[in-house]
PDB file of C-alpha atoms and ligand atoms in Angstrom:
ATOM      1  CA  UNK A  31     -27.894   7.985 -33.030  1.00  0.00           C
ATOM      2  CA  UNK A  32     -24.454   7.815 -32.144  1.00  0.00           C
ATOM      3  CA  UNK A  33     -21.946   7.644 -35.105  1.00  0.00           C
ATOM      4  CA  UNK A  34     -18.770   6.270 -34.744  1.00  0.00           C
ATOM      5  CA  UNK A  35     -16.582   6.202 -38.508  1.00  0.00           C
ATOM      6  CA  UNK A  36     -13.305   4.248 -38.069  1.00  0.00           C
ATOM      7  CA  UNK A  37     -10.469   3.951 -40.460  1.00  0.00           C
ATOM      8  CA  UNK A  38     -11.493   0.498 -41.524  1.00  0.00           C
ATOM      9  CA  UNK A  39     -13.129  -2.666 -41.374  1.00  0.00           C
ATOM     10  CA  UNK A  40     -10.786  -4.167 -38.310  1.00  0.00           C
ATOM     11  CA  UNK A  41     -11.055  -0.733 -36.094  1.00  0.00           C
ATOM     12  CA  UNK A  42     -14.900  -0.933 -36.679  1.00  0.00           C
ATOM     13  CA  UNK A  43     -15.362  -5.214 -35.724  1.00  0.00           C
ATOM     14  CA  UNK A  44     -12.958  -3.908 -32.356  1.00  0.00           C
ATOM     15  CA  UNK A  45     -15.262  -1.069 -31.405  1.00  0.00           C
ATOM     16  CA  UNK A  46     -18.638  -3.019 -32.306  1.00  0.00           C
ATOM     17  CA  UNK A  47     -16.960  -6.282 -30.340  1.00  0.00           C
ATOM     18  CA  UNK A  48     -16.080  -4.167 -27.452  1.00  0.00           C
ATOM     19  CA  UNK A  49     -20.365  -2.388 -27.615  1.00  0.00           C
ATOM     20  CA  UNK A  50     -20.765  -5.986 -27.491  1.00  0.00           C
ATOM     21  CA  UNK A  51     -18.871  -6.998 -24.205  1.00  0.00           C
ATOM     22  CA  UNK A  52     -20.015  -4.473 -22.518  1.00  0.00           C
ATOM     23  CA  UNK A  53     -23.157  -5.447 -22.242  1.00  0.00           C
ATOM     24  CA  UNK A  54     -22.350  -8.716 -21.643  1.00  0.00           C
ATOM     25  CA  UNK A  55     -20.102  -7.621 -18.764  1.00  0.00           C
ATOM     26  CA  UNK A  56     -22.640  -5.211 -17.468  1.00  0.00           C
ATOM     27  CA  UNK A  57     -25.269  -7.990 -17.769  1.00  0.00           C
ATOM     28  CA  UNK A  58     -24.393 -11.386 -17.797  1.00  0.00           C
ATOM     29  CA  UNK A  59     -28.049 -12.332 -17.917  1.00  0.00           C
ATOM     30  CA  UNK A  60     -28.871 -10.582 -21.129  1.00  0.00           C
ATOM     31  CA  UNK A  61     -30.650 -11.254 -24.525  1.00  0.00           C
ATOM     32  CA  UNK A  62     -28.191 -10.678 -27.716  1.00  0.00           C
ATOM     33  CA  UNK A  63     -29.999 -10.791 -31.148  1.00  0.00           C
ATOM     34  CA  UNK A  64     -27.539 -11.404 -34.067  1.00  0.00           C
ATOM     35  CA  UNK A  65     -26.954 -11.440 -37.226  1.00  0.00           C
ATOM     36  CA  UNK A  66     -25.141 -13.307 -39.677  1.00  0.00           C
ATOM     37  CA  UNK A  67     -23.234 -11.901 -43.350  1.00  0.00           C
ATOM     38  CA  UNK A  68     -19.746 -11.466 -43.703  1.00  0.00           C
ATOM     39  CA  UNK A  69     -20.431  -7.598 -41.298  1.00  0.00           C
ATOM     40  CA  UNK A  70     -19.844  -9.392 -38.190  1.00  0.00           C
ATOM     41  CA  UNK A  71     -17.256 -12.594 -38.912  1.00  0.00           C
ATOM     42  CA  UNK A  72     -14.133 -10.105 -37.111  1.00  0.00           C
ATOM     43  CA  UNK A  73     -16.569  -8.943 -34.384  1.00  0.00           C
ATOM     44  CA  UNK A  74     -17.480 -12.113 -33.346  1.00  0.00           C
ATOM     45  CA  UNK A  75     -13.798 -13.703 -34.254  1.00  0.00           C
ATOM     46  CA  UNK A  76     -12.876 -10.803 -31.232  1.00  0.00           C
ATOM     47  CA  UNK A  77     -15.461 -12.165 -29.254  1.00  0.00           C
ATOM     48  CA  UNK A  78     -14.314 -14.811 -29.096  1.00  0.00           C
ATOM     49  CA  UNK A  79     -10.887 -13.748 -28.268  1.00  0.00           C
ATOM     50  CA  UNK A  80     -12.263 -11.830 -25.402  1.00  0.00           C
ATOM     51  CA  UNK A  81     -13.283 -15.108 -24.257  1.00  0.00           C
ATOM     52  CA  UNK A  82     -10.226 -17.278 -24.813  1.00  0.00           C
ATOM     53  CA  UNK A  83      -8.327 -14.819 -22.987  1.00  0.00           C
ATOM     54  CA  UNK A  84     -10.368 -14.902 -19.860  1.00  0.00           C
ATOM     55  CA  UNK A  85     -11.807 -11.719 -19.766  1.00  0.00           C
ATOM     56  CA  UNK A  86     -15.738 -12.680 -21.685  1.00  0.00           C
ATOM     57  CA  UNK A  87     -18.409 -15.623 -20.643  1.00  0.00           C
ATOM     58  CA  UNK A  88     -21.297 -16.085 -21.989  1.00  0.00           C
ATOM     59  CA  UNK A  89     -22.719 -18.396 -20.063  1.00  0.00           C
ATOM     60  CA  UNK A  90     -25.249 -17.077 -18.907  1.00  0.00           C
ATOM     61  CA  UNK A  91     -26.612 -14.684 -22.159  1.00  0.00           C
ATOM     62  CA  UNK A  92     -29.741 -15.939 -24.747  1.00  0.00           C
ATOM     63  CA  UNK A  93     -28.965 -14.876 -28.278  1.00  0.00           C
ATOM     64  CA  UNK A  94     -31.654 -14.727 -30.805  1.00  0.00           C
ATOM     65  CA  UNK A  95     -30.504 -14.456 -34.804  1.00  0.00           C
ATOM     66  CA  UNK A  96     -32.354 -12.397 -37.357  1.00  0.00           C
ATOM     67  CA  UNK A  97     -33.063 -15.472 -39.450  1.00  0.00           C
ATOM     68  CA  UNK A  98     -32.339 -18.412 -41.182  1.00  0.00           C
ATOM     69  CA  UNK A  99     -32.833 -19.001 -44.609  1.00  0.00           C
ATOM     70  CA  UNK A 100     -36.288 -20.918 -46.011  1.00  0.00           C
ATOM     71  CA  UNK A 101     -35.942 -24.268 -46.420  1.00  0.00           C
ATOM     72  CA  UNK A 102     -32.734 -25.393 -45.056  1.00  0.00           C
ATOM     73  CA  UNK A 103     -31.661 -27.768 -43.704  1.00  0.00           C
ATOM     74  CA  UNK A 104     -29.038 -27.431 -40.159  1.00  0.00           C
ATOM     75  CA  UNK A 105     -26.093 -28.917 -41.364  1.00  0.00           C
ATOM     76  CA  UNK A 106     -25.610 -27.397 -44.984  1.00  0.00           C
ATOM     77  CA  UNK A 107     -22.941 -25.047 -45.298  1.00  0.00           C
ATOM     78  CA  UNK A 108     -24.734 -22.196 -45.861  1.00  0.00           C
ATOM     79  CA  UNK A 109     -27.198 -22.137 -43.132  1.00  0.00           C
ATOM     80  CA  UNK A 110     -27.316 -19.363 -40.565  1.00  0.00           C
ATOM     81  CA  UNK A 111     -27.515 -22.170 -38.073  1.00  0.00           C
ATOM     82  CA  UNK A 112     -24.132 -23.712 -39.047  1.00  0.00           C
ATOM     83  CA  UNK A 113     -22.510 -19.977 -39.940  1.00  0.00           C
ATOM     84  CA  UNK A 114     -23.059 -19.114 -36.128  1.00  0.00           C
ATOM     85  CA  UNK A 115     -21.495 -22.300 -34.730  1.00  0.00           C
ATOM     86  CA  UNK A 116     -18.927 -22.138 -37.246  1.00  0.00           C
ATOM     87  CA  UNK A 117     -17.960 -19.124 -36.433  1.00  0.00           C
ATOM     88  CA  UNK A 118     -19.032 -17.790 -33.089  1.00  0.00           C
ATOM     89  CA  UNK A 119     -21.082 -20.570 -30.899  1.00  0.00           C
ATOM     90  CA  UNK A 120     -18.480 -23.366 -31.306  1.00  0.00           C
ATOM     91  CA  UNK A 121     -15.545 -20.828 -29.597  1.00  0.00           C
ATOM     92  CA  UNK A 122     -17.753 -19.748 -26.868  1.00  0.00           C
ATOM     93  CA  UNK A 123     -18.930 -20.996 -22.970  1.00  0.00           C
ATOM     94  CA  UNK A 124     -22.527 -20.257 -24.716  1.00  0.00           C
ATOM     95  CA  UNK A 125     -24.769 -22.935 -23.458  1.00  0.00           C
ATOM     96  CA  UNK A 126     -26.519 -24.240 -26.523  1.00  0.00           C
ATOM     97  CA  UNK A 127     -29.618 -24.229 -25.322  1.00  0.00           C
ATOM     98  CA  UNK A 128     -29.521 -20.082 -25.321  1.00  0.00           C
ATOM     99  CA  UNK A 129     -28.417 -20.076 -28.383  1.00  0.00           C
ATOM    100  CA  UNK A 130     -32.404 -19.357 -30.725  1.00  0.00           C
ATOM    101  CA  UNK A 131     -31.977 -19.698 -34.818  1.00  0.00           C
ATOM    102  CA  UNK A 132     -35.216 -19.391 -36.638  1.00  0.00           C
ATOM    103  CA  UNK A 133     -35.764 -23.519 -37.593  1.00  0.00           C
ATOM    104  CA  UNK A 134     -35.312 -23.777 -41.729  1.00  0.00           C
ATOM    105  CA  UNK A 135     -36.637 -27.174 -41.469  1.00  0.00           C
ATOM    106  CA  UNK A 136     -39.601 -26.387 -39.737  1.00  0.00           C
ATOM    107  CA  UNK A 137     -42.567 -28.024 -40.779  1.00  0.00           C
ATOM    108  CA  UNK A 138     -45.123 -25.080 -40.500  1.00  0.00           C
ATOM    109  CA  UNK A 139     -43.032 -21.689 -41.152  1.00  0.00           C
ATOM    110  CA  UNK A 140     -45.876 -19.882 -39.527  1.00  0.00           C
ATOM    111  CA  UNK A 141     -46.137 -21.475 -36.331  1.00  0.00           C
ATOM    112  CA  UNK A 142     -42.742 -21.482 -36.251  1.00  0.00           C
ATOM    113  CA  UNK A 143     -42.272 -17.863 -36.823  1.00  0.00           C
ATOM    114  CA  UNK A 144     -45.216 -16.928 -34.100  1.00  0.00           C
ATOM    115  CA  UNK A 145     -43.252 -19.401 -31.549  1.00  0.00           C
ATOM    116  CA  UNK A 146     -40.017 -17.354 -33.107  1.00  0.00           C
ATOM    117  CA  UNK A 147     -41.325 -14.067 -31.783  1.00  0.00           C
ATOM    118  CA  UNK A 148     -42.811 -15.413 -27.894  1.00  0.00           C
ATOM    119  CA  UNK A 149     -39.756 -17.144 -27.527  1.00  0.00           C
ATOM    120  CA  UNK A 150     -38.294 -13.452 -27.490  1.00  0.00           C
ATOM    121  CA  UNK A 151     -40.635 -12.048 -25.435  1.00  0.00           C
ATOM    122  CA  UNK A 152     -40.914 -15.072 -22.783  1.00  0.00           C
ATOM    123  CA  UNK A 153     -36.635 -13.864 -22.445  1.00  0.00           C
ATOM    124  CA  UNK A 154     -37.882 -10.855 -22.360  1.00  0.00           C
ATOM    125  CA  UNK A 155     -36.676  -8.969 -25.274  1.00  0.00           C
ATOM    126  CA  UNK A 156     -33.900  -8.313 -26.386  1.00  0.00           C
ATOM    127  CA  UNK A 157     -31.510  -6.122 -25.034  1.00  0.00           C
ATOM    128  CA  UNK A 158     -28.530  -5.732 -27.458  1.00  0.00           C
ATOM    129  CA  UNK A 159     -29.553  -6.282 -30.704  1.00  0.00           C
ATOM    130  CA  UNK A 160     -26.544  -6.014 -33.752  1.00  0.00           C
ATOM    131  CA  UNK A 161     -27.898  -5.376 -37.552  1.00  0.00           C
ATOM    132  CA  UNK A 162     -25.179  -5.679 -40.133  1.00  0.00           C
ATOM    133  CA  UNK A 163     -27.516  -4.301 -43.372  1.00  0.00           C
ATOM    134  CA  UNK A 164     -27.899  -5.310 -46.433  1.00  0.00           C
ATOM    135  CA  UNK A 165     -26.567  -3.344 -50.030  1.00  0.00           C
ATOM    136  CA  UNK A 166     -30.009  -2.658 -50.309  1.00  0.00           C
ATOM    137  CA  UNK A 167     -30.662  -1.221 -46.724  1.00  0.00           C
ATOM    138  CA  UNK A 168     -32.426  -4.199 -45.395  1.00  0.00           C
ATOM    139  CA  UNK A 169     -32.315  -5.590 -42.141  1.00  0.00           C
ATOM    140  CA  UNK A 170     -33.017  -9.033 -41.135  1.00  0.00           C
ATOM    141  CA  UNK A 171     -34.381  -9.925 -44.731  1.00  0.00           C
ATOM    142  CA  UNK A 172     -36.819  -7.081 -44.291  1.00  0.00           C
ATOM    143  CA  UNK A 173     -36.576  -6.008 -47.435  1.00  0.00           C
ATOM    144  CA  UNK A 174     -37.766  -3.050 -49.110  1.00  0.00           C
ATOM    145  CA  UNK A 175     -40.462  -2.607 -50.566  1.00  0.00           C
ATOM    146  CA  UNK A 176     -44.460  -1.564 -50.162  1.00  0.00           C
ATOM    147  CA  UNK A 177     -45.217  -1.930 -46.558  1.00  0.00           C
ATOM    148  CA  UNK A 178     -43.232  -4.090 -44.557  1.00  0.00           C
ATOM    149  CA  UNK A 179     -43.702  -7.058 -41.851  1.00  0.00           C
ATOM    150  CA  UNK A 180     -44.080  -6.745 -37.827  1.00  0.00           C
ATOM    151  CA  UNK A 181     -43.260  -9.708 -36.380  1.00  0.00           C
ATOM    152  CA  UNK A 182     -41.371 -12.848 -37.083  1.00  0.00           C
ATOM    153  CA  UNK A 183     -42.454 -14.060 -40.541  1.00  0.00           C
ATOM    154  CA  UNK A 184     -41.855 -15.943 -43.624  1.00  0.00           C
ATOM    155  CA  UNK A 185     -40.695 -13.168 -46.673  1.00  0.00           C
ATOM    156  CA  UNK A 186     -39.855 -14.166 -50.712  1.00  0.00           C
ATOM    157  CA  UNK A 187     -35.572 -12.162 -50.885  1.00  0.00           C
ATOM    158  CA  UNK A 188     -35.671  -9.851 -53.613  1.00  0.00           C
ATOM    159  CA  UNK A 189     -33.180 -10.440 -56.355  1.00  0.00           C
ATOM    160  CA  UNK A 190     -30.756  -7.465 -55.173  1.00  0.00           C
ATOM    161  CA  UNK A 191     -30.192 -10.561 -52.086  1.00  0.00           C
ATOM    162  CA  UNK A 192     -30.305 -13.250 -54.377  1.00  0.00           C
ATOM    163  CA  UNK A 193     -27.435 -12.281 -55.715  1.00  0.00           C
ATOM    164  CA  UNK A 194     -25.926 -10.456 -53.536  1.00  0.00           C
ATOM    165  CA  UNK A 195     -25.743 -13.988 -50.819  1.00  0.00           C
ATOM    166  CA  UNK A 196     -24.981 -15.866 -54.217  1.00  0.00           C
ATOM    167  CA  UNK A 197     -21.442 -16.086 -53.337  1.00  0.00           C
ATOM    168  CA  UNK A 198     -21.908 -18.518 -50.774  1.00  0.00           C
ATOM    169  CA  UNK A 199     -23.266 -20.729 -52.526  1.00  0.00           C
ATOM    170  CA  UNK A 200     -21.553 -23.194 -54.719  1.00  0.00           C
ATOM    171  CA  UNK A 201     -22.057 -23.687 -58.430  1.00  0.00           C
ATOM    172  CA  UNK A 202     -25.218 -25.553 -59.250  1.00  0.00           C
ATOM    173  CA  UNK A 203     -25.905 -25.375 -55.339  1.00  0.00           C
ATOM    174  CA  UNK A 204     -29.560 -24.690 -54.935  1.00  0.00           C
ATOM    175  CA  UNK A 205     -30.419 -21.034 -52.870  1.00  0.00           C
ATOM    176  CA  UNK A 206     -33.628 -20.880 -51.082  1.00  0.00           C
ATOM    177  CA  UNK A 207     -35.524 -17.999 -52.200  1.00  0.00           C
ATOM    178  CA  UNK A 208     -37.185 -17.248 -48.536  1.00  0.00           C
ATOM    179  CA  UNK A 209     -35.866 -16.790 -45.380  1.00  0.00           C
ATOM    180  CA  UNK A 210     -37.260 -16.522 -41.480  1.00  0.00           C
ATOM    181  CA  UNK A 211     -36.871 -13.213 -40.484  1.00  0.00           C
ATOM    182  CA  UNK A 212     -37.716 -10.485 -37.883  1.00  0.00           C
ATOM    183  CA  UNK A 213     -39.496  -8.323 -38.600  1.00  0.00           C
ATOM    184  CA  UNK A 214     -39.582  -4.742 -38.179  1.00  0.00           C
ATOM    185  CA  UNK A 215     -41.504  -4.049 -34.745  1.00  0.00           C
ATOM    186  CA  UNK A 216     -38.954  -7.147 -33.857  1.00  0.00           C
ATOM    187  CA  UNK A 217     -35.830  -5.590 -33.653  1.00  0.00           C
ATOM    188  CA  UNK A 218     -37.055  -1.794 -32.710  1.00  0.00           C
ATOM    189  CA  UNK A 219     -38.350  -3.697 -29.747  1.00  0.00           C
ATOM    190  CA  UNK A 220     -35.066  -4.491 -29.051  1.00  0.00           C
ATOM    191  CA  UNK A 221     -32.795  -2.078 -25.661  1.00  0.00           C
ATOM    192  CA  UNK A 222     -30.323  -0.814 -27.205  1.00  0.00           C
ATOM    193  CA  UNK A 223     -29.360  -0.666 -31.400  1.00  0.00           C
ATOM    194  CA  UNK A 224     -25.913  -2.041 -32.712  1.00  0.00           C
ATOM    195  CA  UNK A 225     -25.494  -1.206 -36.954  1.00  0.00           C
ATOM    196  CA  UNK A 226     -22.278  -2.223 -38.249  1.00  0.00           C
ATOM    197  CA  UNK A 227     -21.717  -0.998 -41.788  1.00  0.00           C
ATOM    198  CA  UNK A 228     -18.641  -1.830 -43.781  1.00  0.00           C
ATOM    199  CA  UNK A 229     -17.248  -0.556 -46.875  1.00  0.00           C
ATOM    200  CA  UNK A 230     -18.179   1.448 -50.416  1.00  0.00           C
ATOM    201  CA  UNK A 231     -21.449  -0.682 -51.730  1.00  0.00           C
ATOM    202  CA  UNK A 232     -23.318   0.126 -48.007  1.00  0.00           C
ATOM    203  CA  UNK A 233     -22.685   4.260 -48.367  1.00  0.00           C
ATOM    204  CA  UNK A 234     -26.422   4.359 -50.115  1.00  0.00           C
ATOM    205  CA  UNK A 235     -27.466   2.710 -46.595  1.00  0.00           C
ATOM    206  CA  UNK A 236     -25.899   4.081 -43.912  1.00  0.00           C
ATOM    207  CA  UNK A 237     -27.099   7.933 -45.880  1.00  0.00           C
ATOM    208  CA  UNK A 238     -30.445   6.965 -45.984  1.00  0.00           C
ATOM    209  CA  UNK A 239     -30.118   5.199 -42.131  1.00  0.00           C
ATOM    210  CA  UNK A 240     -29.277   9.548 -41.202  1.00  0.00           C
ATOM    211  CA  UNK A 241     -31.318  10.706 -44.008  1.00  0.00           C
ATOM    212  CA  UNK A 242     -34.089  12.345 -41.831  1.00  0.00           C
ATOM    213  CA  UNK A 243     -37.295  10.414 -44.198  1.00  0.00           C
ATOM    214  CA  UNK A 244     -38.403   7.524 -43.254  1.00  0.00           C
ATOM    215  CA  UNK A 245     -39.406   4.735 -46.255  1.00  0.00           C
ATOM    216  CA  UNK A 246     -40.275   1.377 -46.422  1.00  0.00           C
ATOM    217  CA  UNK A 247     -38.107   1.344 -49.542  1.00  0.00           C
ATOM    218  CA  UNK A 248     -35.216   1.843 -47.377  1.00  0.00           C
ATOM    219  CA  UNK A 249     -36.532  -0.337 -44.044  1.00  0.00           C
ATOM    220  CA  UNK A 250     -33.008   0.616 -42.202  1.00  0.00           C
ATOM    221  CA  UNK A 251     -34.355   4.129 -42.290  1.00  0.00           C
ATOM    222  CA  UNK A 252     -36.574   2.846 -39.840  1.00  0.00           C
ATOM    223  CA  UNK A 253     -33.955   2.585 -37.239  1.00  0.00           C
ATOM    224  CA  UNK A 254     -34.192   6.572 -36.992  1.00  0.00           C
ATOM    225  CA  UNK A 255     -37.565   6.281 -34.437  1.00  0.00           C
ATOM    226  CA  UNK A 256     -35.495   4.983 -32.437  1.00  0.00           C
ATOM    227  CA  UNK A 257     -34.164   6.092 -29.114  1.00  0.00           C
ATOM    228  CA  UNK A 258     -30.556   4.212 -28.461  1.00  0.00           C
ATOM    229  CA  UNK A 259     -28.973   3.372 -31.764  1.00  0.00           C
ATOM    230  CA  UNK A 260     -25.205   2.979 -32.296  1.00  0.00           C
ATOM    231  CA  UNK A 261     -23.636   2.211 -35.645  1.00  0.00           C
ATOM    232  CA  UNK A 262     -20.259   2.434 -36.446  1.00  0.00           C
ATOM    233  CA  UNK A 263     -19.225   2.070 -39.331  1.00  0.00           C
ATOM    234  CA  UNK A 264     -15.921   2.687 -41.241  1.00  0.00           C
ATOM    235  CA  UNK A 265     -14.600   5.939 -43.731  1.00  0.00           C
ATOM    236  CA  UNK A 266     -15.726   4.347 -47.177  1.00  0.00           C
ATOM    237  CA  UNK A 267     -19.026   3.900 -45.977  1.00  0.00           C
ATOM    238  CA  UNK A 268     -19.452   6.941 -44.444  1.00  0.00           C
ATOM    239  CA  UNK A 269     -17.829   8.757 -47.915  1.00  0.00           C
ATOM    240  CA  UNK A 270     -22.273   9.514 -48.687  1.00  0.00           C
ATOM    241  CA  UNK A 271     -22.756  11.496 -46.075  1.00  0.00           C
TER     242      UNK A 271
HETATM  243  C1  F6R B 192     -27.751 -11.696 -41.725  1.00  0.00           C
HETATM  244  C2  F6R B 192     -28.712 -10.203 -42.313  1.00  0.00           C
HETATM  245  C3  F6R B 192     -28.338  -9.654 -42.757  1.00  0.00           C
HETATM  246  C4  F6R B 192     -27.115  -8.991 -43.232  1.00  0.00           C
HETATM  247  C5  F6R B 192     -27.497  -8.086 -44.655  1.00  0.00           C
HETATM  248  C6  F6R B 192     -25.770  -7.579 -44.535  1.00  0.00           C
HETATM  249  O1  F6R B 192     -28.424 -12.641 -41.005  1.00  0.00           O
HETATM  250  O2  F6R B 192     -29.709 -10.251 -41.375  1.00  0.00           O
HETATM  251  O3  F6R B 192     -28.815  -8.012 -42.910  1.00  0.00           O
HETATM  252  O4  F6R B 192     -26.985  -8.257 -41.961  1.00  0.00           O
HETATM  253  O5  F6R B 192     -27.491  -8.871 -45.584  1.00  0.00           O
HETATM  254  O6  F6R B 192     -24.760  -9.655 -45.185  1.00  0.00           O
HETATM  255  P1  F6R B 192     -23.035  -8.579 -45.382  1.00  0.00           P
HETATM  256  O7  F6R B 192     -22.885  -8.581 -43.277  1.00  0.00           O
HETATM  257  O8  F6R B 192     -23.459 -10.269 -45.289  1.00  0.00           O
HETATM  258  O9  F6R B 192     -23.365  -7.611 -46.582  1.00  0.00           O
END
């Protein structure tokens, strides 16, 4: 694993955006796996800037998002569909038909998950998978537990994740307690993985990612099985290393 410890969130976001930009420049028809959440916002902002400055085009790029709440309507301000178009896709020249996000409105979520896995496969797999980490070490919504799932699946969110993500939901608004998420193999099959993490709360997860031990109690620790992982983080997250 290659670990870059940078001063702060801005430096982390710029370095992460450069990693993604390098991938797109080297392979304009590449397949990107993408996260939502607070962590990648700065990276998406920088990538949209690169596009605006004419340095980068996403016209040939295909994307697959890691996850989506279930059930949730696309128009819901908290859907990951909404998040991605608001914060990234709406600001670049990506072709809408190349964007893939699990459908939070699917009537048959298990079929939606199986179809999603097949879509990734048919696209030739993911070239670069960008990941954030939960405070509890989840990646995607692969939550700590007795076992982890291999493929894209419907999952219950843990109490910890419900509490951490409650900040995005307005008072009185019902938060979905399930999500569709790529599985551990869906993630680990990517050609390259870029993990970004910032702030004190992610320090235990980063430590688990570099511990030399693999445990389902810290799904992030499974990244140690992958041959090509780049971690870009800040000094606060690295404080427990
Ligand atoms: C989101 C996702 C999650 C987040 C994680 C960190 O698509 O897959 O694993 O990356 O919950 O979220 P933030 O960045 O909000 O701390």
